[in-house]
Amino acid sequence: MRRVLSWTVLLSLLPLLAAVCDPAGEPARLVLPVVVDGRGVTAFRNAEGYDIDLSACRVAIRDLEFTIAGETHAGLDERLRRLLVPVARAHPGHYAGGEVTGELPGRFIVDFFSGADGALGDGTLLEGDYHGLNFSFRAADAADGIETTDPLLGHTAWLAGTARRGTDTWAFDAVLDIDEGTKMVGGPFTLALRAGMSPTLVLRLLAFDPSTEEETLFDGIDFATLDADGDGVVAIQPGDAAHNILRRRLQVHDHWWLDVRR
């Protein structure tokens, strides 16, 4: 009886399967170059009144995902599985209100002060209206080809620069640890992608939160307080309160942006 019922259900679904599997309804699959903007981060003033000028910023990340609003067709095997085998998680991801329909897998060290675009690779995206970017943080290691003396080795991010307030100047160096696999979800990315288009996607780090144009990456960091010995040099390390403030700001979407260059 159960087998007869199963076949009855399957036969009733055949017209739906035919419509879903119609190649004419498939969205185009596009391959787009993805680069990191290596022209630096604009100087800015934080909430504590320090004029901050970064000279280095490198971050270890992996597995970029591009998200779209609404639903799209999936592969044939996945569509059949969803129709015939009920599962708790019916979609591959719904981050920041969108479904993941594009990706650039791999391990990357993004350098925002290289002086030029840094190629990350070619992302594969289905056509549609994109609204978000996700990726995961990780720790840099020897497999990244960096020297044993590199300050990024074993850590997630390294930032360096100067901070000025009045006539006083501090040189600072910050090494940040973010838990392996922590995701940055929902970085702004706006693109109505259609067949035949070939834009370049450009990953940027912004000093200001673009949603407020006020909050900065270094809000909450008071360099004078951190310079206990008064030598004008500040080192921010894992375990420091300043490290935790900076880490929290870096790991959320507020300061990440994916531009579209046509």
PDB file of N, CA and C in Angstrom, residues 160-258:
ATOM      1  N   ALA A 160      48.202  48.356  11.171  1.00  0.00           N
ATOM      2  CA  ALA A 160      49.225  49.248  11.705  1.00  0.00           C
ATOM      3  C   ALA A 160      49.003  50.644  11.148  1.00  0.00           C
ATOM      4  N   GLY A 161      49.498  51.650  11.886  1.00  0.00           N
ATOM      5  CA  GLY A 161      49.348  53.018  11.431  1.00  0.00           C
ATOM      6  C   GLY A 161      49.707  54.006  12.517  1.00  0.00           C
ATOM      7  N   THR A 162      49.193  55.219  12.385  1.00  0.00           N
ATOM      8  CA  THR A 162      49.433  56.263  13.378  1.00  0.00           C
ATOM      9  C   THR A 162      48.114  56.882  13.807  1.00  0.00           C
ATOM     10  N   ALA A 163      48.105  57.376  15.036  1.00  0.00           N
ATOM     11  CA  ALA A 163      46.942  58.086  15.578  1.00  0.00           C
ATOM     12  C   ALA A 163      47.437  59.420  16.136  1.00  0.00           C
ATOM     13  N   ARG A 164      46.734  60.492  15.818  1.00  0.00           N
ATOM     14  CA  ARG A 164      47.128  61.823  16.272  1.00  0.00           C
ATOM     15  C   ARG A 164      45.969  62.499  16.988  1.00  0.00           C
ATOM     16  N   ARG A 165      46.291  63.206  18.056  1.00  0.00           N
ATOM     17  CA  ARG A 165      45.311  64.061  18.723  1.00  0.00           C
ATOM     18  C   ARG A 165      46.069  65.260  19.274  1.00  0.00           C
ATOM     19  N   GLY A 166      45.689  66.445  18.787  1.00  0.00           N
ATOM     20  CA  GLY A 166      46.434  67.643  19.172  1.00  0.00           C
ATOM     21  C   GLY A 166      47.852  67.567  18.633  1.00  0.00           C
ATOM     22  N   THR A 167      48.831  67.761  19.510  1.00  0.00           N
ATOM     23  CA  THR A 167      50.238  67.695  19.105  1.00  0.00           C
ATOM     24  C   THR A 167      50.861  66.327  19.361  1.00  0.00           C
ATOM     25  N   ASP A 168      50.083  65.388  19.856  1.00  0.00           N
ATOM     26  CA  ASP A 168      50.604  64.062  20.209  1.00  0.00           C
ATOM     27  C   ASP A 168      50.327  63.041  19.105  1.00  0.00           C
ATOM     28  N   THR A 169      51.301  62.166  18.905  1.00  0.00           N
ATOM     29  CA  THR A 169      51.190  61.123  17.879  1.00  0.00           C
ATOM     30  C   THR A 169      51.580  59.774  18.466  1.00  0.00           C
ATOM     31  N   TRP A 170      50.839  58.748  18.091  1.00  0.00           N
ATOM     32  CA  TRP A 170      51.128  57.376  18.521  1.00  0.00           C
ATOM     33  C   TRP A 170      51.252  56.480  17.292  1.00  0.00           C
ATOM     34  N   ALA A 171      52.274  55.669  17.274  1.00  0.00           N
ATOM     35  CA  ALA A 171      52.363  54.595  16.283  1.00  0.00           C
ATOM     36  C   ALA A 171      51.714  53.356  16.901  1.00  0.00           C
ATOM     37  N   PHE A 172      50.882  52.674  16.144  1.00  0.00           N
ATOM     38  CA  PHE A 172      50.209  51.507  16.720  1.00  0.00           C
ATOM     39  C   PHE A 172      50.316  50.300  15.804  1.00  0.00           C
ATOM     40  N   ASP A 173      50.208  49.164  16.431  1.00  0.00           N
ATOM     41  CA  ASP A 173      50.268  47.871  15.756  1.00  0.00           C
ATOM     42  C   ASP A 173      49.233  46.984  16.434  1.00  0.00           C
ATOM     43  N   ALA A 174      48.311  46.415  15.658  1.00  0.00           N
ATOM     44  CA  ALA A 174      47.235  45.598  16.232  1.00  0.00           C
ATOM     45  C   ALA A 174      47.201  44.231  15.562  1.00  0.00           C
ATOM     46  N   VAL A 175      47.280  43.190  16.372  1.00  0.00           N
ATOM     47  CA  VAL A 175      47.153  41.812  15.895  1.00  0.00           C
ATOM     48  C   VAL A 175      45.864  41.243  16.479  1.00  0.00           C
ATOM     49  N   LEU A 176      44.987  40.737  15.605  1.00  0.00           N
ATOM     50  CA  LEU A 176      43.658  40.312  16.045  1.00  0.00           C
ATOM     51  C   LEU A 176      43.436  38.824  15.793  1.00  0.00           C
ATOM     52  N   ASP A 177      42.794  38.180  16.750  1.00  0.00           N
ATOM     53  CA  ASP A 177      42.360  36.790  16.607  1.00  0.00           C
ATOM     54  C   ASP A 177      40.833  36.741  16.583  1.00  0.00           C
ATOM     55  N   ILE A 178      40.286  36.133  15.538  1.00  0.00           N
ATOM     56  CA  ILE A 178      38.848  35.887  15.440  1.00  0.00           C
ATOM     57  C   ILE A 178      38.666  34.380  15.322  1.00  0.00           C
ATOM     58  N   ASP A 179      37.722  33.830  16.068  1.00  0.00           N
ATOM     59  CA  ASP A 179      37.532  32.378  16.091  1.00  0.00           C
ATOM     60  C   ASP A 179      37.394  31.815  14.679  1.00  0.00           C
ATOM     61  N   GLU A 180      38.079  30.706  14.437  1.00  0.00           N
ATOM     62  CA  GLU A 180      38.045  30.041  13.137  1.00  0.00           C
ATOM     63  C   GLU A 180      36.603  29.757  12.718  1.00  0.00           C
ATOM     64  N   GLY A 181      36.270  30.166  11.499  1.00  0.00           N
ATOM     65  CA  GLY A 181      34.941  29.901  10.963  1.00  0.00           C
ATOM     66  C   GLY A 181      33.898  30.950  11.285  1.00  0.00           C
ATOM     67  N   THR A 182      34.242  31.954  12.110  1.00  0.00           N
ATOM     68  CA  THR A 182      33.296  33.040  12.381  1.00  0.00           C
ATOM     69  C   THR A 182      32.926  33.712  11.067  1.00  0.00           C
ATOM     70  N   LYS A 183      31.632  33.929  10.844  1.00  0.00           N
ATOM     71  CA  LYS A 183      31.188  34.472   9.567  1.00  0.00           C
ATOM     72  C   LYS A 183      30.895  35.957   9.651  1.00  0.00           C
ATOM     73  N   MET A 184      31.326  36.673   8.622  1.00  0.00           N
ATOM     74  CA  MET A 184      30.851  38.019   8.367  1.00  0.00           C
ATOM     75  C   MET A 184      29.658  37.849   7.431  1.00  0.00           C
ATOM     76  N   VAL A 185      28.502  38.297   7.857  1.00  0.00           N
ATOM     77  CA  VAL A 185      27.266  38.049   7.115  1.00  0.00           C
ATOM     78  C   VAL A 185      26.606  39.363   6.716  1.00  0.00           C
ATOM     79  N   GLY A 186      26.283  39.500   5.442  1.00  0.00           N
ATOM     80  CA  GLY A 186      25.473  40.621   4.995  1.00  0.00           C
ATOM     81  C   GLY A 186      26.228  41.872   4.633  1.00  0.00           C
ATOM     82  N   GLY A 187      27.486  41.748   4.200  1.00  0.00           N
ATOM     83  CA  GLY A 187      28.188  42.927   3.694  1.00  0.00           C
ATOM     84  C   GLY A 187      27.455  43.478   2.481  1.00  0.00           C
ATOM     85  N   PRO A 188      27.283  44.801   2.378  1.00  0.00           N
ATOM     86  CA  PRO A 188      26.524  45.369   1.261  1.00  0.00           C
ATOM     87  C   PRO A 188      27.123  45.025  -0.106  1.00  0.00           C
ATOM     88  N   PHE A 189      26.271  44.583  -0.997  1.00  0.00           N
ATOM     89  CA  PHE A 189      26.653  44.217  -2.364  1.00  0.00           C
ATOM     90  C   PHE A 189      25.403  44.331  -3.216  1.00  0.00           C
ATOM     91  N   THR A 190      25.343  45.331  -4.079  1.00  0.00           N
ATOM     92  CA  THR A 190      24.152  45.584  -4.880  1.00  0.00           C
ATOM     93  C   THR A 190      24.479  45.407  -6.355  1.00  0.00           C
ATOM     94  N   LEU A 191      23.850  44.426  -6.972  1.00  0.00           N
ATOM     95  CA  LEU A 191      24.084  44.163  -8.393  1.00  0.00           C
ATOM     96  C   LEU A 191      22.899  43.412  -8.977  1.00  0.00           C
ATOM     97  N   ALA A 192      22.293  43.988 -10.020  1.00  0.00           N
ATOM     98  CA  ALA A 192      21.276  43.281 -10.798  1.00  0.00           C
ATOM     99  C   ALA A 192      22.016  42.562 -11.921  1.00  0.00           C
ATOM    100  N   LEU A 193      22.370  41.312 -11.669  1.00  0.00           N
ATOM    101  CA  LEU A 193      23.226  40.557 -12.584  1.00  0.00           C
ATOM    102  C   LEU A 193      22.380  39.838 -13.629  1.00  0.00           C
ATOM    103  N   ARG A 194      22.720  40.057 -14.898  1.00  0.00           N
ATOM    104  CA  ARG A 194      21.994  39.446 -15.996  1.00  0.00           C
ATOM    105  C   ARG A 194      22.976  38.788 -16.966  1.00  0.00           C
ATOM    106  N   ALA A 195      22.464  37.867 -17.746  1.00  0.00           N
ATOM    107  CA  ALA A 195      23.286  37.166 -18.730  1.00  0.00           C
ATOM    108  C   ALA A 195      23.986  38.171 -19.633  1.00  0.00           C
ATOM    109  N   GLY A 196      25.254  37.917 -19.916  1.00  0.00           N
ATOM    110  CA  GLY A 196      26.023  38.787 -20.796  1.00  0.00           C
ATOM    111  C   GLY A 196      26.820  39.857 -20.080  1.00  0.00           C
ATOM    112  N   MET A 197      26.550  40.084 -18.798  1.00  0.00           N
ATOM    113  CA  MET A 197      27.288  41.086 -18.038  1.00  0.00           C
ATOM    114  C   MET A 197      28.622  40.507 -17.571  1.00  0.00           C
ATOM    115  N   SER A 198      29.636  41.384 -17.415  1.00  0.00           N
ATOM    116  CA  SER A 198      30.955  40.907 -16.976  1.00  0.00           C
ATOM    117  C   SER A 198      31.646  41.929 -16.073  1.00  0.00           C
ATOM    118  N   PRO A 199      30.998  42.356 -14.986  1.00  0.00           N
ATOM    119  CA  PRO A 199      31.637  43.311 -14.080  1.00  0.00           C
ATOM    120  C   PRO A 199      32.713  42.636 -13.237  1.00  0.00           C
ATOM    121  N   THR A 200      33.567  43.455 -12.638  1.00  0.00           N
ATOM    122  CA  THR A 200      34.534  42.981 -11.651  1.00  0.00           C
ATOM    123  C   THR A 200      34.006  43.323 -10.268  1.00  0.00           C
ATOM    124  N   LEU A 201      34.078  42.381  -9.335  1.00  0.00           N
ATOM    125  CA  LEU A 201      33.625  42.596  -7.966  1.00  0.00           C
ATOM    126  C   LEU A 201      34.830  42.973  -7.118  1.00  0.00           C
ATOM    127  N   VAL A 202      34.705  44.082  -6.374  1.00  0.00           N
ATOM    128  CA  VAL A 202      35.842  44.660  -5.656  1.00  0.00           C
ATOM    129  C   VAL A 202      35.553  44.685  -4.158  1.00  0.00           C
ATOM    130  N   LEU A 203      36.323  43.918  -3.390  1.00  0.00           N
ATOM    131  CA  LEU A 203      36.160  43.875  -1.934  1.00  0.00           C
ATOM    132  C   LEU A 203      36.883  45.055  -1.305  1.00  0.00           C
ATOM    133  N   ARG A 204      36.167  45.811  -0.465  1.00  0.00           N
ATOM    134  CA  ARG A 204      36.739  46.980   0.192  1.00  0.00           C
ATOM    135  C   ARG A 204      36.491  46.916   1.691  1.00  0.00           C
ATOM    136  N   LEU A 205      37.382  47.562   2.444  1.00  0.00           N
ATOM    137  CA  LEU A 205      37.192  47.764   3.877  1.00  0.00           C
ATOM    138  C   LEU A 205      37.018  49.253   4.101  1.00  0.00           C
ATOM    139  N   LEU A 206      35.924  49.640   4.741  1.00  0.00           N
ATOM    140  CA  LEU A 206      35.600  51.048   4.943  1.00  0.00           C
ATOM    141  C   LEU A 206      35.867  51.459   6.381  1.00  0.00           C
ATOM    142  N   ALA A 207      36.470  52.640   6.556  1.00  0.00           N
ATOM    143  CA  ALA A 207      36.735  53.151   7.904  1.00  0.00           C
ATOM    144  C   ALA A 207      35.439  53.498   8.615  1.00  0.00           C
ATOM    145  N   PHE A 208      34.475  54.046   7.855  1.00  0.00           N
ATOM    146  CA  PHE A 208      33.195  54.449   8.424  1.00  0.00           C
ATOM    147  C   PHE A 208      32.126  53.409   8.133  1.00  0.00           C
ATOM    148  N   ASP A 209      31.224  53.228   9.064  1.00  0.00           N
ATOM    149  CA  ASP A 209      30.036  52.418   8.827  1.00  0.00           C
ATOM    150  C   ASP A 209      29.174  53.182   7.822  1.00  0.00           C
ATOM    151  N   PRO A 210      28.986  52.686   6.594  1.00  0.00           N
ATOM    152  CA  PRO A 210      28.246  53.446   5.582  1.00  0.00           C
ATOM    153  C   PRO A 210      26.789  53.687   5.937  1.00  0.00           C
ATOM    154  N   SER A 211      26.236  52.913   6.849  1.00  0.00           N
ATOM    155  CA  SER A 211      24.830  53.101   7.210  1.00  0.00           C
ATOM    156  C   SER A 211      24.630  54.324   8.100  1.00  0.00           C
ATOM    157  N   THR A 212      25.682  54.719   8.823  1.00  0.00           N
ATOM    158  CA  THR A 212      25.575  55.879   9.716  1.00  0.00           C
ATOM    159  C   THR A 212      26.491  57.016   9.297  1.00  0.00           C
ATOM    160  N   GLU A 213      27.574  56.689   8.570  1.00  0.00           N
ATOM    161  CA  GLU A 213      28.611  57.648   8.184  1.00  0.00           C
ATOM    162  C   GLU A 213      29.204  58.334   9.403  1.00  0.00           C
ATOM    163  N   GLU A 214      29.085  57.714  10.557  1.00  0.00           N
ATOM    164  CA  GLU A 214      29.624  58.283  11.790  1.00  0.00           C
ATOM    165  C   GLU A 214      30.489  57.266  12.531  1.00  0.00           C
ATOM    166  N   GLU A 215      29.975  56.089  12.791  1.00  0.00           N
ATOM    167  CA  GLU A 215      30.719  55.092  13.553  1.00  0.00           C
ATOM    168  C   GLU A 215      31.920  54.602  12.751  1.00  0.00           C
ATOM    169  N   THR A 216      33.087  54.505  13.431  1.00  0.00           N
ATOM    170  CA  THR A 216      34.299  54.092  12.741  1.00  0.00           C
ATOM    171  C   THR A 216      34.819  52.764  13.274  1.00  0.00           C
ATOM    172  N   LEU A 217      35.750  52.203  12.526  1.00  0.00           N
ATOM    173  CA  LEU A 217      36.348  50.923  12.874  1.00  0.00           C
ATOM    174  C   LEU A 217      37.073  50.973  14.215  1.00  0.00           C
ATOM    175  N   PHE A 218      37.576  52.163  14.597  1.00  0.00           N
ATOM    176  CA  PHE A 218      38.375  52.300  15.817  1.00  0.00           C
ATOM    177  C   PHE A 218      37.641  53.025  16.945  1.00  0.00           C
ATOM    178  N   ASP A 219      36.344  53.197  16.839  1.00  0.00           N
ATOM    179  CA  ASP A 219      35.608  53.801  17.958  1.00  0.00           C
ATOM    180  C   ASP A 219      35.797  52.946  19.206  1.00  0.00           C
ATOM    181  N   GLY A 220      36.060  53.621  20.332  1.00  0.00           N
ATOM    182  CA  GLY A 220      36.291  52.912  21.584  1.00  0.00           C
ATOM    183  C   GLY A 220      37.761  52.713  21.901  1.00  0.00           C
ATOM    184  N   ILE A 221      38.659  53.067  20.962  1.00  0.00           N
ATOM    185  CA  ILE A 221      40.101  52.918  21.171  1.00  0.00           C
ATOM    186  C   ILE A 221      40.685  54.266  21.592  1.00  0.00           C
ATOM    187  N   ASP A 222      41.205  54.334  22.821  1.00  0.00           N
ATOM    188  CA  ASP A 222      41.824  55.555  23.361  1.00  0.00           C
ATOM    189  C   ASP A 222      43.334  55.320  23.452  1.00  0.00           C
ATOM    190  N   PHE A 223      44.069  55.858  22.500  1.00  0.00           N
ATOM    191  CA  PHE A 223      45.498  55.562  22.389  1.00  0.00           C
ATOM    192  C   PHE A 223      46.306  56.110  23.555  1.00  0.00           C
ATOM    193  N   ALA A 224      45.955  57.267  24.072  1.00  0.00           N
ATOM    194  CA  ALA A 224      46.700  57.833  25.202  1.00  0.00           C
ATOM    195  C   ALA A 224      46.606  56.920  26.419  1.00  0.00           C
ATOM    196  N   THR A 225      45.431  56.372  26.645  1.00  0.00           N
ATOM    197  CA  THR A 225      45.241  55.457  27.775  1.00  0.00           C
ATOM    198  C   THR A 225      46.027  54.168  27.576  1.00  0.00           C
ATOM    199  N   LEU A 226      46.135  53.723  26.339  1.00  0.00           N
ATOM    200  CA  LEU A 226      46.842  52.474  26.050  1.00  0.00           C
ATOM    201  C   LEU A 226      48.363  52.630  26.136  1.00  0.00           C
ATOM    202  N   ASP A 227      48.849  53.862  26.023  1.00  0.00           N
ATOM    203  CA  ASP A 227      50.297  54.109  26.061  1.00  0.00           C
ATOM    204  C   ASP A 227      50.750  54.313  27.502  1.00  0.00           C
ATOM    205  N   ALA A 228      50.815  53.222  28.245  1.00  0.00           N
ATOM    206  CA  ALA A 228      51.108  53.300  29.686  1.00  0.00           C
ATOM    207  C   ALA A 228      52.492  53.858  29.978  1.00  0.00           C
ATOM    208  N   ASP A 229      53.488  53.565  29.133  1.00  0.00           N
ATOM    209  CA  ASP A 229      54.848  54.033  29.413  1.00  0.00           C
ATOM    210  C   ASP A 229      55.178  55.352  28.720  1.00  0.00           C
ATOM    211  N   GLY A 230      54.219  55.888  27.964  1.00  0.00           N
ATOM    212  CA  GLY A 230      54.404  57.198  27.364  1.00  0.00           C
ATOM    213  C   GLY A 230      55.433  57.272  26.257  1.00  0.00           C
ATOM    214  N   ASP A 231      55.736  56.135  25.619  1.00  0.00           N
ATOM    215  CA  ASP A 231      56.762  56.160  24.571  1.00  0.00           C
ATOM    216  C   ASP A 231      56.200  56.427  23.180  1.00  0.00           C
ATOM    217  N   GLY A 232      54.891  56.647  23.083  1.00  0.00           N
ATOM    218  CA  GLY A 232      54.285  56.948  21.790  1.00  0.00           C
ATOM    219  C   GLY A 232      54.073  55.733  20.908  1.00  0.00           C
ATOM    220  N   VAL A 233      54.195  54.533  21.478  1.00  0.00           N
ATOM    221  CA  VAL A 233      53.999  53.296  20.723  1.00  0.00           C
ATOM    222  C   VAL A 233      52.942  52.452  21.426  1.00  0.00           C
ATOM    223  N   VAL A 234      51.945  51.997  20.670  1.00  0.00           N
ATOM    224  CA  VAL A 234      50.852  51.196  21.229  1.00  0.00           C
ATOM    225  C   VAL A 234      50.786  49.860  20.495  1.00  0.00           C
ATOM    226  N   ALA A 235      50.819  48.783  21.254  1.00  0.00           N
ATOM    227  CA  ALA A 235      50.668  47.435  20.693  1.00  0.00           C
ATOM    228  C   ALA A 235      49.367  46.837  21.225  1.00  0.00           C
ATOM    229  N   ILE A 236      48.488  46.444  20.313  1.00  0.00           N
ATOM    230  CA  ILE A 236      47.209  45.829  20.677  1.00  0.00           C
ATOM    231  C   ILE A 236      47.312  44.340  20.375  1.00  0.00           C
ATOM    232  N   GLN A 237      47.145  43.518  21.413  1.00  0.00           N
ATOM    233  CA  GLN A 237      47.358  42.083  21.301  1.00  0.00           C
ATOM    234  C   GLN A 237      46.125  41.314  21.779  1.00  0.00           C
ATOM    235  N   PRO A 238      45.984  40.048  21.346  1.00  0.00           N
ATOM    236  CA  PRO A 238      44.882  39.220  21.853  1.00  0.00           C
ATOM    237  C   PRO A 238      44.876  39.182  23.375  1.00  0.00           C
ATOM    238  N   GLY A 239      43.691  39.325  23.949  1.00  0.00           N
ATOM    239  CA  GLY A 239      43.541  39.367  25.400  1.00  0.00           C
ATOM    240  C   GLY A 239      43.369  40.766  25.932  1.00  0.00           C
ATOM    241  N   ASP A 240      43.796  41.777  25.159  1.00  0.00           N
ATOM    242  CA  ASP A 240      43.622  43.166  25.583  1.00  0.00           C
ATOM    243  C   ASP A 240      42.167  43.593  25.390  1.00  0.00           C
ATOM    244  N   ALA A 241      41.718  44.519  26.224  1.00  0.00           N
ATOM    245  CA  ALA A 241      40.368  45.064  26.055  1.00  0.00           C
ATOM    246  C   ALA A 241      40.241  45.756  24.700  1.00  0.00           C
ATOM    247  N   ALA A 242      41.293  46.475  24.290  1.00  0.00           N
ATOM    248  CA  ALA A 242      41.265  47.161  22.993  1.00  0.00           C
ATOM    249  C   ALA A 242      41.172  46.151  21.848  1.00  0.00           C
ATOM    250  N   HIS A 243      41.836  45.019  22.000  1.00  0.00           N
ATOM    251  CA  HIS A 243      41.751  43.959  20.994  1.00  0.00           C
ATOM    252  C   HIS A 243      40.308  43.502  20.819  1.00  0.00           C
ATOM    253  N   ASN A 244      39.605  43.301  21.914  1.00  0.00           N
ATOM    254  CA  ASN A 244      38.227  42.812  21.847  1.00  0.00           C
ATOM    255  C   ASN A 244      37.304  43.831  21.194  1.00  0.00           C
ATOM    256  N   ILE A 245      37.549  45.120  21.453  1.00  0.00           N
ATOM    257  CA  ILE A 245      36.745  46.173  20.825  1.00  0.00           C
ATOM    258  C   ILE A 245      36.953  46.165  19.315  1.00  0.00           C
ATOM    259  N   LEU A 246      38.215  46.142  18.907  1.00  0.00           N
ATOM    260  CA  LEU A 246      38.536  46.193  17.481  1.00  0.00           C
ATOM    261  C   LEU A 246      38.081  44.923  16.766  1.00  0.00           C
ATOM    262  N   ARG A 247      38.228  43.790  17.423  1.00  0.00           N
ATOM    263  CA  ARG A 247      37.792  42.520  16.831  1.00  0.00           C
ATOM    264  C   ARG A 247      36.292  42.522  16.564  1.00  0.00           C
ATOM    265  N   ARG A 248      35.516  43.003  17.532  1.00  0.00           N
ATOM    266  CA  ARG A 248      34.057  43.017  17.356  1.00  0.00           C
ATOM    267  C   ARG A 248      33.661  43.875  16.161  1.00  0.00           C
ATOM    268  N   ARG A 249      34.338  44.985  15.972  1.00  0.00           N
ATOM    269  CA  ARG A 249      33.981  45.870  14.863  1.00  0.00           C
ATOM    270  C   ARG A 249      34.391  45.275  13.519  1.00  0.00           C
ATOM    271  N   LEU A 250      35.525  44.600  13.498  1.00  0.00           N
ATOM    272  CA  LEU A 250      36.013  44.064  12.230  1.00  0.00           C
ATOM    273  C   LEU A 250      35.186  42.876  11.748  1.00  0.00           C
ATOM    274  N   GLN A 251      34.613  42.107  12.663  1.00  0.00           N
ATOM    275  CA  GLN A 251      33.974  40.853  12.259  1.00  0.00           C
ATOM    276  C   GLN A 251      32.512  41.002  11.855  1.00  0.00           C
ATOM    277  N   VAL A 252      31.940  42.197  11.999  1.00  0.00           N
ATOM    278  CA  VAL A 252      30.561  42.401  11.559  1.00  0.00           C
ATOM    279  C   VAL A 252      30.555  43.089  10.195  1.00  0.00           C
ATOM    280  N   HIS A 253      29.381  43.152   9.571  1.00  0.00           N
ATOM    281  CA  HIS A 253      29.294  43.614   8.187  1.00  0.00           C
ATOM    282  C   HIS A 253      29.418  45.121   8.024  1.00  0.00           C
ATOM    283  N   ASP A 254      29.418  45.878   9.118  1.00  0.00           N
ATOM    284  CA  ASP A 254      29.317  47.331   9.024  1.00  0.00           C
ATOM    285  C   ASP A 254      30.412  47.982   8.182  1.00  0.00           C
ATOM    286  N   HIS A 255      31.601  47.389   8.148  1.00  0.00           N
ATOM    287  CA  HIS A 255      32.728  48.043   7.476  1.00  0.00           C
ATOM    288  C   HIS A 255      33.204  47.314   6.221  1.00  0.00           C
ATOM    289  N   TRP A 256      32.483  46.278   5.825  1.00  0.00           N
ATOM    290  CA  TRP A 256      32.843  45.534   4.614  1.00  0.00           C
ATOM    291  C   TRP A 256      31.917  45.917   3.468  1.00  0.00           C
ATOM    292  N   TRP A 257      32.458  45.976   2.275  1.00  0.00           N
ATOM    293  CA  TRP A 257      31.679  46.431   1.129  1.00  0.00           C
ATOM    294  C   TRP A 257      32.169  45.711  -0.120  1.00  0.00           C
ATOM    295  N   LEU A 258      31.242  45.300  -0.982  1.00  0.00           N
ATOM    296  CA  LEU A 258      31.617  44.718  -2.268  1.00  0.00           C
ATOM    297  C   LEU A 258      31.125  45.643  -3.373  1.00  0.00           C
TER     298      LEU A 258
END
